[in-house]
Amino acid sequence: MSKVFVSFDYENDRHYKFLMGAWDKNPRFNFTFRDGSSQEIKSWDIGRVKAALTQKINAATYTLVIVGRYANQRHRDSVAIGYKNWINFEVARSKLANNRIVAVKLDRSFTSPDELLGVGASWAQSFGEAQIMKALSNA
């Protein structure tokens, strides 16, 4: 079983990541994954957050990007992050780690993170167990 780092907007989309954990625990679902993403990092120090995220990303085989409404919105700390926001940082680090990248848009109208463009990501057509499993297996 491969490790999956889940990149998502914690403030707005965390319930989707938590739903995947519920799928994993539910015997009626054929969804299994070892979550390699970071739990909420309890630090305001951007350097510490970047180091913790990088460690989790480097330990993963896949990065699953959940593209919600605010996935490409500029973060107030974008200069310190070095990217428009944390999702863009995570995708850039995932590329450096040679992770296979899978993405799913929660709505077709949502803008993909800049760093996700042109990386050859495998896309899930919707946020559902079968679609995400298929995209992970095709990555």
PDB file of N, CA, C and O in Angstrom, residues 86-128:
ATOM      1  N   TRP A  86      -0.260  27.509   0.522  1.00  0.00           N
ATOM      2  CA  TRP A  86       0.306  26.235   0.973  1.00  0.00           C
ATOM      3  C   TRP A  86       0.102  25.108  -0.037  1.00  0.00           C
ATOM      4  O   TRP A  86       0.969  24.249  -0.197  1.00  0.00           O
ATOM      5  N   ILE A  87      -1.024  25.089  -0.737  1.00  0.00           N
ATOM      6  CA  ILE A  87      -1.248  24.020  -1.718  1.00  0.00           C
ATOM      7  C   ILE A  87      -0.203  24.110  -2.826  1.00  0.00           C
ATOM      8  O   ILE A  87       0.377  23.100  -3.222  1.00  0.00           O
ATOM      9  N   ASN A  88       0.068  25.313  -3.326  1.00  0.00           N
ATOM     10  CA  ASN A  88       1.092  25.480  -4.352  1.00  0.00           C
ATOM     11  C   ASN A  88       2.460  25.045  -3.832  1.00  0.00           C
ATOM     12  O   ASN A  88       3.228  24.394  -4.544  1.00  0.00           O
ATOM     13  N   PHE A  89       2.770  25.363  -2.579  1.00  0.00           N
ATOM     14  CA  PHE A  89       4.017  24.911  -1.957  1.00  0.00           C
ATOM     15  C   PHE A  89       4.074  23.384  -1.946  1.00  0.00           C
ATOM     16  O   PHE A  89       5.088  22.778  -2.317  1.00  0.00           O
ATOM     17  N   GLU A  90       2.984  22.748  -1.531  1.00  0.00           N
ATOM     18  CA  GLU A  90       2.954  21.292  -1.428  1.00  0.00           C
ATOM     19  C   GLU A  90       3.087  20.613  -2.789  1.00  0.00           C
ATOM     20  O   GLU A  90       3.776  19.595  -2.905  1.00  0.00           O
ATOM     21  N   VAL A  91       2.460  21.169  -3.812  1.00  0.00           N
ATOM     22  CA  VAL A  91       2.586  20.590  -5.150  1.00  0.00           C
ATOM     23  C   VAL A  91       4.021  20.746  -5.649  1.00  0.00           C
ATOM     24  O   VAL A  91       4.599  19.797  -6.206  1.00  0.00           O
ATOM     25  N   ALA A  92       4.622  21.913  -5.433  1.00  0.00           N
ATOM     26  CA  ALA A  92       6.015  22.127  -5.858  1.00  0.00           C
ATOM     27  C   ALA A  92       6.951  21.150  -5.154  1.00  0.00           C
ATOM     28  O   ALA A  92       7.832  20.547  -5.781  1.00  0.00           O
ATOM     29  N   ARG A  93       6.759  20.953  -3.865  1.00  0.00           N
ATOM     30  CA  ARG A  93       7.589  20.005  -3.109  1.00  0.00           C
ATOM     31  C   ARG A  93       7.336  18.572  -3.581  1.00  0.00           C
ATOM     32  O   ARG A  93       8.247  17.756  -3.618  1.00  0.00           O
ATOM     33  N   SER A  94       6.101  18.272  -3.929  1.00  0.00           N
ATOM     34  CA  SER A  94       5.760  16.937  -4.427  1.00  0.00           C
ATOM     35  C   SER A  94       6.456  16.660  -5.747  1.00  0.00           C
ATOM     36  O   SER A  94       6.909  15.537  -5.991  1.00  0.00           O
ATOM     37  N   LYS A  95       6.545  17.658  -6.600  1.00  0.00           N
ATOM     38  CA  LYS A  95       7.271  17.499  -7.866  1.00  0.00           C
ATOM     39  C   LYS A  95       8.741  17.211  -7.592  1.00  0.00           C
ATOM     40  O   LYS A  95       9.326  16.310  -8.205  1.00  0.00           O
ATOM     41  N   LEU A  96       9.331  17.931  -6.654  1.00  0.00           N
ATOM     42  CA  LEU A  96      10.741  17.704  -6.303  1.00  0.00           C
ATOM     43  C   LEU A  96      10.961  16.302  -5.734  1.00  0.00           C
ATOM     44  O   LEU A  96      12.014  15.704  -5.931  1.00  0.00           O
ATOM     45  N   ALA A  97       9.960  15.797  -5.018  1.00  0.00           N
ATOM     46  CA  ALA A  97      10.061  14.463  -4.404  1.00  0.00           C
ATOM     47  C   ALA A  97       9.704  13.352  -5.397  1.00  0.00           C
ATOM     48  O   ALA A  97       9.722  12.179  -5.030  1.00  0.00           O
ATOM     49  N   ASN A  98       9.363  13.718  -6.632  1.00  0.00           N
ATOM     50  CA  ASN A  98       8.951  12.753  -7.661  1.00  0.00           C
ATOM     51  C   ASN A  98       7.708  11.956  -7.262  1.00  0.00           C
ATOM     52  O   ASN A  98       7.569  10.791  -7.641  1.00  0.00           O
ATOM     53  N   ASN A  99       6.838  12.578  -6.485  1.00  0.00           N
ATOM     54  CA  ASN A  99       5.569  11.929  -6.149  1.00  0.00           C
ATOM     55  C   ASN A  99       4.686  11.887  -7.384  1.00  0.00           C
ATOM     56  O   ASN A  99       4.742  12.778  -8.229  1.00  0.00           O
ATOM     57  N   ARG A 100       3.863  10.866  -7.478  1.00  0.00           N
ATOM     58  CA  ARG A 100       2.840  10.828  -8.515  1.00  0.00           C
ATOM     59  C   ARG A 100       1.724  11.745  -8.045  1.00  0.00           C
ATOM     60  O   ARG A 100       1.282  11.644  -6.897  1.00  0.00           O
ATOM     61  N   ILE A 101       1.277  12.621  -8.918  1.00  0.00           N
ATOM     62  CA  ILE A 101       0.305  13.630  -8.514  1.00  0.00           C
ATOM     63  C   ILE A 101      -1.066  13.314  -9.091  1.00  0.00           C
ATOM     64  O   ILE A 101      -1.220  13.060 -10.279  1.00  0.00           O
ATOM     65  N   VAL A 102      -2.046  13.314  -8.202  1.00  0.00           N
ATOM     66  CA  VAL A 102      -3.442  13.066  -8.538  1.00  0.00           C
ATOM     67  C   VAL A 102      -4.225  14.276  -8.039  1.00  0.00           C
ATOM     68  O   VAL A 102      -3.923  14.818  -6.977  1.00  0.00           O
ATOM     69  N   ALA A 103      -5.204  14.710  -8.820  1.00  0.00           N
ATOM     70  CA  ALA A 103      -5.996  15.858  -8.412  1.00  0.00           C
ATOM     71  C   ALA A 103      -7.468  15.595  -8.632  1.00  0.00           C
ATOM     72  O   ALA A 103      -7.852  14.819  -9.504  1.00  0.00           O
ATOM     73  N   VAL A 104      -8.276  16.260  -7.823  1.00  0.00           N
ATOM     74  CA  VAL A 104      -9.728  16.196  -7.981  1.00  0.00           C
ATOM     75  C   VAL A 104     -10.286  17.583  -7.692  1.00  0.00           C
ATOM     76  O   VAL A 104      -9.970  18.192  -6.671  1.00  0.00           O
ATOM     77  N   LYS A 105     -11.062  18.105  -8.648  1.00  0.00           N
ATOM     78  CA  LYS A 105     -11.740  19.385  -8.448  1.00  0.00           C
ATOM     79  C   LYS A 105     -13.083  19.103  -7.793  1.00  0.00           C
ATOM     80  O   LYS A 105     -13.833  18.235  -8.243  1.00  0.00           O
ATOM     81  N   LEU A 106     -13.380  19.864  -6.747  1.00  0.00           N
ATOM     82  CA  LEU A 106     -14.661  19.712  -6.080  1.00  0.00           C
ATOM     83  C   LEU A 106     -15.784  20.313  -6.928  1.00  0.00           C
ATOM     84  O   LEU A 106     -16.935  19.929  -6.785  1.00  0.00           O
ATOM     85  N   ASP A 107     -15.416  21.228  -7.816  1.00  0.00           N
ATOM     86  CA  ASP A 107     -16.351  21.814  -8.777  1.00  0.00           C
ATOM     87  C   ASP A 107     -15.529  22.218  -9.996  1.00  0.00           C
ATOM     88  O   ASP A 107     -14.431  22.765  -9.844  1.00  0.00           O
ATOM     89  N   ARG A 108     -16.050  21.960 -11.181  1.00  0.00           N
ATOM     90  CA  ARG A 108     -15.297  22.254 -12.409  1.00  0.00           C
ATOM     91  C   ARG A 108     -14.921  23.722 -12.542  1.00  0.00           C
ATOM     92  O   ARG A 108     -13.965  24.050 -13.230  1.00  0.00           O
ATOM     93  N   SER A 109     -15.662  24.616 -11.913  1.00  0.00           N
ATOM     94  CA  SER A 109     -15.390  26.047 -12.043  1.00  0.00           C
ATOM     95  C   SER A 109     -14.226  26.517 -11.173  1.00  0.00           C
ATOM     96  O   SER A 109     -13.743  27.630 -11.350  1.00  0.00           O
ATOM     97  N   PHE A 110     -13.759  25.693 -10.252  1.00  0.00           N
ATOM     98  CA  PHE A 110     -12.679  26.103  -9.362  1.00  0.00           C
ATOM     99  C   PHE A 110     -11.346  26.134 -10.105  1.00  0.00           C
ATOM    100  O   PHE A 110     -11.058  25.256 -10.921  1.00  0.00           O
ATOM    101  N   THR A 111     -10.534  27.116  -9.796  1.00  0.00           N
ATOM    102  CA  THR A 111      -9.242  27.306 -10.450  1.00  0.00           C
ATOM    103  C   THR A 111      -8.190  26.394  -9.828  1.00  0.00           C
ATOM    104  O   THR A 111      -8.028  26.365  -8.607  1.00  0.00           O
ATOM    105  N   SER A 112      -7.467  25.685 -10.684  1.00  0.00           N
ATOM    106  CA  SER A 112      -6.396  24.802 -10.211  1.00  0.00           C
ATOM    107  C   SER A 112      -5.231  25.629  -9.680  1.00  0.00           C
ATOM    108  O   SER A 112      -4.953  26.715 -10.195  1.00  0.00           O
ATOM    109  N   PRO A 113      -4.526  25.122  -8.681  1.00  0.00           N
ATOM    110  CA  PRO A 113      -3.328  25.803  -8.209  1.00  0.00           C
ATOM    111  C   PRO A 113      -2.323  25.952  -9.354  1.00  0.00           C
ATOM    112  O   PRO A 113      -2.177  25.037 -10.174  1.00  0.00           O
ATOM    113  N   ASP A 114      -1.639  27.083  -9.411  1.00  0.00           N
ATOM    114  CA  ASP A 114      -0.671  27.350 -10.478  1.00  0.00           C
ATOM    115  C   ASP A 114       0.330  26.216 -10.640  1.00  0.00           C
ATOM    116  O   ASP A 114       0.647  25.810 -11.752  1.00  0.00           O
ATOM    117  N   GLU A 115       0.850  25.705  -9.536  1.00  0.00           N
ATOM    118  CA  GLU A 115       1.889  24.672  -9.580  1.00  0.00           C
ATOM    119  C   GLU A 115       1.378  23.333 -10.110  1.00  0.00           C
ATOM    120  O   GLU A 115       2.161  22.477 -10.487  1.00  0.00           O
ATOM    121  N   LEU A 116       0.079  23.153 -10.151  1.00  0.00           N
ATOM    122  CA  LEU A 116      -0.505  21.899 -10.634  1.00  0.00           C
ATOM    123  C   LEU A 116      -0.569  21.847 -12.161  1.00  0.00           C
ATOM    124  O   LEU A 116      -0.641  20.778 -12.747  1.00  0.00           O
ATOM    125  N   LEU A 117      -0.493  23.006 -12.795  1.00  0.00           N
ATOM    126  CA  LEU A 117      -0.613  23.074 -14.245  1.00  0.00           C
ATOM    127  C   LEU A 117       0.624  22.497 -14.926  1.00  0.00           C
ATOM    128  O   LEU A 117       1.753  22.805 -14.560  1.00  0.00           O
ATOM    129  N   GLY A 118       0.402  21.621 -15.880  1.00  0.00           N
ATOM    130  CA  GLY A 118       1.486  21.061 -16.678  1.00  0.00           C
ATOM    131  C   GLY A 118       2.337  20.000 -16.003  1.00  0.00           C
ATOM    132  O   GLY A 118       3.432  19.705 -16.473  1.00  0.00           O
ATOM    133  N   VAL A 119       1.859  19.404 -14.917  1.00  0.00           N
ATOM    134  CA  VAL A 119       2.663  18.382 -14.231  1.00  0.00           C
ATOM    135  C   VAL A 119       2.264  16.965 -14.618  1.00  0.00           C
ATOM    136  O   VAL A 119       2.828  16.004 -14.115  1.00  0.00           O
ATOM    137  N   GLY A 120       1.280  16.837 -15.504  1.00  0.00           N
ATOM    138  CA  GLY A 120       0.841  15.504 -15.911  1.00  0.00           C
ATOM    139  C   GLY A 120       0.077  14.777 -14.831  1.00  0.00           C
ATOM    140  O   GLY A 120       0.178  13.554 -14.712  1.00  0.00           O
ATOM    141  N   ALA A 121      -0.679  15.516 -14.047  1.00  0.00           N
ATOM    142  CA  ALA A 121      -1.450  14.905 -12.967  1.00  0.00           C
ATOM    143  C   ALA A 121      -2.518  13.973 -13.536  1.00  0.00           C
ATOM    144  O   ALA A 121      -3.042  14.190 -14.622  1.00  0.00           O
ATOM    145  N   SER A 122      -2.827  12.940 -12.784  1.00  0.00           N
ATOM    146  CA  SER A 122      -3.953  12.070 -13.074  1.00  0.00           C
ATOM    147  C   SER A 122      -5.155  12.700 -12.368  1.00  0.00           C
ATOM    148  O   SER A 122      -5.079  13.044 -11.195  1.00  0.00           O
ATOM    149  N   TRP A 123      -6.254  12.873 -13.105  1.00  0.00           N
ATOM    150  CA  TRP A 123      -7.414  13.571 -12.544  1.00  0.00           C
ATOM    151  C   TRP A 123      -8.559  12.624 -12.239  1.00  0.00           C
ATOM    152  O   TRP A 123      -8.930  11.799 -13.066  1.00  0.00           O
ATOM    153  N   ALA A 124      -9.121  12.786 -11.049  1.00  0.00           N
ATOM    154  CA  ALA A 124     -10.375  12.113 -10.714  1.00  0.00           C
ATOM    155  C   ALA A 124     -11.481  13.007 -11.259  1.00  0.00           C
ATOM    156  O   ALA A 124     -11.421  14.227 -11.129  1.00  0.00           O
ATOM    157  N   GLN A 125     -12.476  12.421 -11.876  1.00  0.00           N
ATOM    158  CA  GLN A 125     -13.532  13.208 -12.506  1.00  0.00           C
ATOM    159  C   GLN A 125     -14.506  13.817 -11.502  1.00  0.00           C
ATOM    160  O   GLN A 125     -15.208  14.762 -11.817  1.00  0.00           O
ATOM    161  N   SER A 126     -14.544  13.280 -10.298  1.00  0.00           N
ATOM    162  CA  SER A 126     -15.371  13.837  -9.228  1.00  0.00           C
ATOM    163  C   SER A 126     -14.842  13.291  -7.906  1.00  0.00           C
ATOM    164  O   SER A 126     -14.040  12.363  -7.879  1.00  0.00           O
ATOM    165  N   PHE A 127     -15.298  13.894  -6.806  1.00  0.00           N
ATOM    166  CA  PHE A 127     -14.852  13.445  -5.497  1.00  0.00           C
ATOM    167  C   PHE A 127     -15.707  12.266  -5.059  1.00  0.00           C
ATOM    168  O   PHE A 127     -16.782  12.420  -4.481  1.00  0.00           O
ATOM    169  N   GLY A 128     -15.232  11.085  -5.385  1.00  0.00           N
ATOM    170  CA  GLY A 128     -15.899   9.851  -4.993  1.00  0.00           C
ATOM    171  C   GLY A 128     -14.864   8.757  -4.845  1.00  0.00           C
ATOM    172  O   GLY A 128     -13.778   8.824  -5.427  1.00  0.00           O
TER     173      GLY A 128
END
